Coordinates of C-alpha atoms in Angstrom, one line a residue:
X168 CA 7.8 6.6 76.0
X169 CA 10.7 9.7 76.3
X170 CA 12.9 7.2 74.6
X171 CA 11.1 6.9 71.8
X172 CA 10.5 10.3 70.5
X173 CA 14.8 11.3 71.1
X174 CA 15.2 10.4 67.9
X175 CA 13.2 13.1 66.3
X176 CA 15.8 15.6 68.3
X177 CA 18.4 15.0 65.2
X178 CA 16.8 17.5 62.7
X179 CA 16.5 21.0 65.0
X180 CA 13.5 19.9 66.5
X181 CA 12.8 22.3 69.7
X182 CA 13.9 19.6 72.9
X183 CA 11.4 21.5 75.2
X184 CA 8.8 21.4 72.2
X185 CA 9.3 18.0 72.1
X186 CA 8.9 17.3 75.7
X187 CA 5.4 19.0 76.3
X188 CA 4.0 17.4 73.3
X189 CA 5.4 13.4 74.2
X190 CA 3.7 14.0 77.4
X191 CA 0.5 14.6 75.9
X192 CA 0.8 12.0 72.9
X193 CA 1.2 9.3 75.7
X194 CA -2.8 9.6 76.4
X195 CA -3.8 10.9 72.5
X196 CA -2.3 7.8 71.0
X197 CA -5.1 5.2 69.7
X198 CA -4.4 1.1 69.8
X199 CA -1.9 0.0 67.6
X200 CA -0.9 3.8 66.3
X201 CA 2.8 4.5 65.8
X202 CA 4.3 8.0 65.9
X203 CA 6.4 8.0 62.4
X204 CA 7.7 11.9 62.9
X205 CA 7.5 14.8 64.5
X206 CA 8.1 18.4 62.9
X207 CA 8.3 21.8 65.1
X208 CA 7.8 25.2 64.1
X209 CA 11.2 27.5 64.1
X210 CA 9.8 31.4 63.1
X211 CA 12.9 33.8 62.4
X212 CA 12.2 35.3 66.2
X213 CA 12.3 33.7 69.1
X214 CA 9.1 31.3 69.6
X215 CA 8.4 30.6 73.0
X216 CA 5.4 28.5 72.5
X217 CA 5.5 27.1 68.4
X218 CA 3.3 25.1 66.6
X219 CA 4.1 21.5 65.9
X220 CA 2.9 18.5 63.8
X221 CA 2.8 14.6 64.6
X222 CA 2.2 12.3 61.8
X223 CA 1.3 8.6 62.6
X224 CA 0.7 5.4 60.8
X225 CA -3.4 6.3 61.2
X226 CA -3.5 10.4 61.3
X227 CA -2.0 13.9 61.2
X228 CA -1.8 15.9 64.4
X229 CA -1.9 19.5 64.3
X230 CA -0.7 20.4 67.9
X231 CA -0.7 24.6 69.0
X232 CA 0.0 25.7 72.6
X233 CA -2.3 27.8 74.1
X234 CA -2.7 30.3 77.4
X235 CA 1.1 30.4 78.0
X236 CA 1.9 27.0 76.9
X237 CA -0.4 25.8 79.8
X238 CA -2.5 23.9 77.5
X239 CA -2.9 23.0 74.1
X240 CA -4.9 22.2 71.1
X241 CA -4.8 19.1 69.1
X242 CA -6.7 18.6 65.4
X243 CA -6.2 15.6 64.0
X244 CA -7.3 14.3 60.1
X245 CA -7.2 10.6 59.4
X246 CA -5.4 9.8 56.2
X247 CA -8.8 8.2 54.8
X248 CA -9.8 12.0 55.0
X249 CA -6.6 13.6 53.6
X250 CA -6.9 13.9 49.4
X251 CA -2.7 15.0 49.0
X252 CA 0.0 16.8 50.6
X253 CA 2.1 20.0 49.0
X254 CA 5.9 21.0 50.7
X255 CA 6.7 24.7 49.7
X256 CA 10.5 26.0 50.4
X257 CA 11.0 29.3 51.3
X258 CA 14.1 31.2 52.5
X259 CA 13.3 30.9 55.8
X260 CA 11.7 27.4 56.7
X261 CA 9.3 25.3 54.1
X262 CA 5.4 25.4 54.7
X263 CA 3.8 22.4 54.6
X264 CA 0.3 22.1 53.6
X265 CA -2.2 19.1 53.0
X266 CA -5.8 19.3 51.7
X267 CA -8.8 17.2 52.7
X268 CA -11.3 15.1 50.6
X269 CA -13.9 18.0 51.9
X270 CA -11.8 20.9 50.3
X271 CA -10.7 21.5 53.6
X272 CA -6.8 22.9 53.6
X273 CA -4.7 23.0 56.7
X274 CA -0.9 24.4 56.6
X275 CA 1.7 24.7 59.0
X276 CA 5.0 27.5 58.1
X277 CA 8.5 27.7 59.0
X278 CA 9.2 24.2 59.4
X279 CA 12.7 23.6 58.9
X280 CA 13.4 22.5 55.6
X281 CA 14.8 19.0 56.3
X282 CA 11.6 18.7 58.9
X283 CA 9.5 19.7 56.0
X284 CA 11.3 17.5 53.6
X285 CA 10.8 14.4 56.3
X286 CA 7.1 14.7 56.9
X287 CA 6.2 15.2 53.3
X288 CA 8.0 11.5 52.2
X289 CA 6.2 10.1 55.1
X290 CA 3.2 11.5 54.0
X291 CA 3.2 10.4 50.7
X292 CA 4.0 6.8 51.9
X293 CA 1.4 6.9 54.5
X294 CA -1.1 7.6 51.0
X295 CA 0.4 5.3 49.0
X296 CA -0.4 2.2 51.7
X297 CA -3.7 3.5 51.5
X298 CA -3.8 3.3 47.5
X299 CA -2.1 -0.4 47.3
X300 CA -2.1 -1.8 50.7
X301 CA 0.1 -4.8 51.1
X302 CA -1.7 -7.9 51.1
X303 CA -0.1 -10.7 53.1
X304 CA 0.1 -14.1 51.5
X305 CA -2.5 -16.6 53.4
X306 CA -0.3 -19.8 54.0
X307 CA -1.7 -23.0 52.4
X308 CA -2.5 -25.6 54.8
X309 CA -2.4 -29.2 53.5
X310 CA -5.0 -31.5 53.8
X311 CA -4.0 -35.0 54.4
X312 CA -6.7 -38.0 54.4
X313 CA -6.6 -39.9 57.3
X314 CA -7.2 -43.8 55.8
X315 CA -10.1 -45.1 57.1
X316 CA -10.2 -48.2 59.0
X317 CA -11.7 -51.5 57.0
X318 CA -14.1 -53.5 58.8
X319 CA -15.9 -55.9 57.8
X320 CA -19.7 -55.7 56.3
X321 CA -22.3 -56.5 59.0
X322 CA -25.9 -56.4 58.4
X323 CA -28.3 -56.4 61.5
X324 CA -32.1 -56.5 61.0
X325 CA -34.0 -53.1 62.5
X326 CA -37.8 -53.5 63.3
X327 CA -39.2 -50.3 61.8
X328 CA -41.9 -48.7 62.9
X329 CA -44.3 -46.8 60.5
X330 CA -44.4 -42.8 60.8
X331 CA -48.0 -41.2 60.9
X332 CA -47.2 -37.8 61.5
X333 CA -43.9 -35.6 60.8
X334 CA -44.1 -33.8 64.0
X335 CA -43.6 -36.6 66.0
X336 CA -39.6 -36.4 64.5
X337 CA -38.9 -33.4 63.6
X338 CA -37.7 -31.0 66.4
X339 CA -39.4 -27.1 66.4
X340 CA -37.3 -25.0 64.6
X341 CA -36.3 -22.7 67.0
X342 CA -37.2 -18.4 66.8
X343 CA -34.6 -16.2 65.4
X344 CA -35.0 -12.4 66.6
X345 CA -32.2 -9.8 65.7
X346 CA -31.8 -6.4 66.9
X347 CA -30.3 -3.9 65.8
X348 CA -28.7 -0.7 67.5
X349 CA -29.4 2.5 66.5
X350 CA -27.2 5.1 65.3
X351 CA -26.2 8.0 66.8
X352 CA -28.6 10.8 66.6
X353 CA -28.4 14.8 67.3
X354 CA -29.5 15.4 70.8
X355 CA -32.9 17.2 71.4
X356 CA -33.1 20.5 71.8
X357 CA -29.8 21.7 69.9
X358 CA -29.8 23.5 66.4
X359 CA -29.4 21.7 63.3
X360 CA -26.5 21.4 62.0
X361 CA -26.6 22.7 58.2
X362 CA -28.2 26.2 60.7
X363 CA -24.1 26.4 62.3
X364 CA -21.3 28.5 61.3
X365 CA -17.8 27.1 60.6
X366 CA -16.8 28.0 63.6
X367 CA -19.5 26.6 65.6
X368 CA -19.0 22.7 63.7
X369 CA -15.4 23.1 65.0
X370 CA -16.3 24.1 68.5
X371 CA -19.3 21.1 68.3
X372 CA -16.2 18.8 66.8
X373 CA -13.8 19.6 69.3
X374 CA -16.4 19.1 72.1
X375 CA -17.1 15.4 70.6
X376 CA -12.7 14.8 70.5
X377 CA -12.6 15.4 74.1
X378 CA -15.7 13.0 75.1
X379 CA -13.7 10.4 72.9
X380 CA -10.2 11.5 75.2
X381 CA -12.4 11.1 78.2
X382 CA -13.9 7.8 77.5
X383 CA -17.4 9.1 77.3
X384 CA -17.9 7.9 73.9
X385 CA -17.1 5.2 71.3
X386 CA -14.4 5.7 68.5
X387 CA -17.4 4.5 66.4
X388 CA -19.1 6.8 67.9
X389 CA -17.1 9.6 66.9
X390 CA -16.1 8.9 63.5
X391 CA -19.9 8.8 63.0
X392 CA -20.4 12.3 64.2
X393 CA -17.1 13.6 62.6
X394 CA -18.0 12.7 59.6
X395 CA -21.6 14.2 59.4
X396 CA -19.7 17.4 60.7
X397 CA -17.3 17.8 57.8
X398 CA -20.1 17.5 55.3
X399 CA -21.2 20.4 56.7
X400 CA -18.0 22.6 56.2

């Protein structure tokens, strides 16, 4: 997994930076996800502990250390979710910014400019799949008639015997039930959520990302309550 992410050491990406947050990504990455690149913060003074940002083929990760660098927090926003994506150079370092189809706007300064520069093309690629997505070409398999055998007529006499009811032939159709699963509903016993602050469908949306880390819930599940979250905020 190390191997992979030494390539995003070319553009004056921080190596220890780099380190903490491959070591984390290895249980953060979803089925089939692929990092495409990696940006890290570099502020004018010496940043023991800087921000960074992870963009993959299915989200953006906002990654910011925490208590010493002994932990950190991950945010991440699905590119279904993300509306466009704005690259601002300054003297020192570009900001890169993005805003959300829920007027949401998340930015991230003093990236350096070529980091800036990368992340904002792959961005705007990662959009533009999701605009015209490329549609691969269904191969056409031929049909080829097999020639039936010739055999010759034969007619055989059948004693038939006269039918008085249709029950006695036809079998009973058999009974169909479906069921159907419920969705996800707010647990008893805790406030609404149009009664929350801001803060407070954060805190509830970060507590539902770490039941997802830990296995206790469904992605389905998830997405579900994520989404009834953000219409919220």
């Amino acid at each position: 997994m190390k191997e992979q992410f030494k390539k995003f050491l070319n553009e004056e990406q921080d190596p220890k930076a780099i380190e903490k947050i491959t070591s984390k990504l290895t249980d953060l990455l979803m089925k089939g996800e692929e990092v495409g690149y990696i940006a890290v913060q570099k502020k004018p003074a010496i940043t023991v502990f800087p921000d960074s940002i992870v963009l993959t083929n299915k989200r953006i990760i906002i990654c910011k250390p925490k208590n010493l660098g002994l932990s950190m927090d991950f945010t991440d926003y699905t590119w279904d979710d993300i509306a466009s994506t704005f690259v601002k150079e300054n003297i020192l370092g570009s900001e890169f910014s993005f805003g959300t189809k829920t007027d949401l706007a998340v930015s991230i300064d003093y990236i350096p400019k070529i980091q800036a520069r990368k992340i904002y093309t792959y961005a705007k690629e990662q959009l533009d799949l999701l605009k015209n997505p490329v549609q691969t070409a269904i191969p056409v398999q031929e049909i080829v008639e097999e020639a039936e055998p010739e055999f010759e007529d034969e007619i055989e006499e059948v004693e038939t015997e006269e039918v008085t009811s249709f029950a006695e032939i036809l079998p009973a159709a058999p009974v169909v039930t479906e069921t159907y699963e419920p969705l996800p509903t707010q647990p008893t016993g805790e406030r609404k959520l149009s009664d929350l602050t801001k803060e407070e469908l954060f805190d509830k949306l970060q507590n539902y990302k770490k039941l997802l880390d830990n296995g206790l819930i469904m992605q389905g599940e998830y997405d579900a309550y994520k989404k009834e979250i953000l219409s919220y905020m």
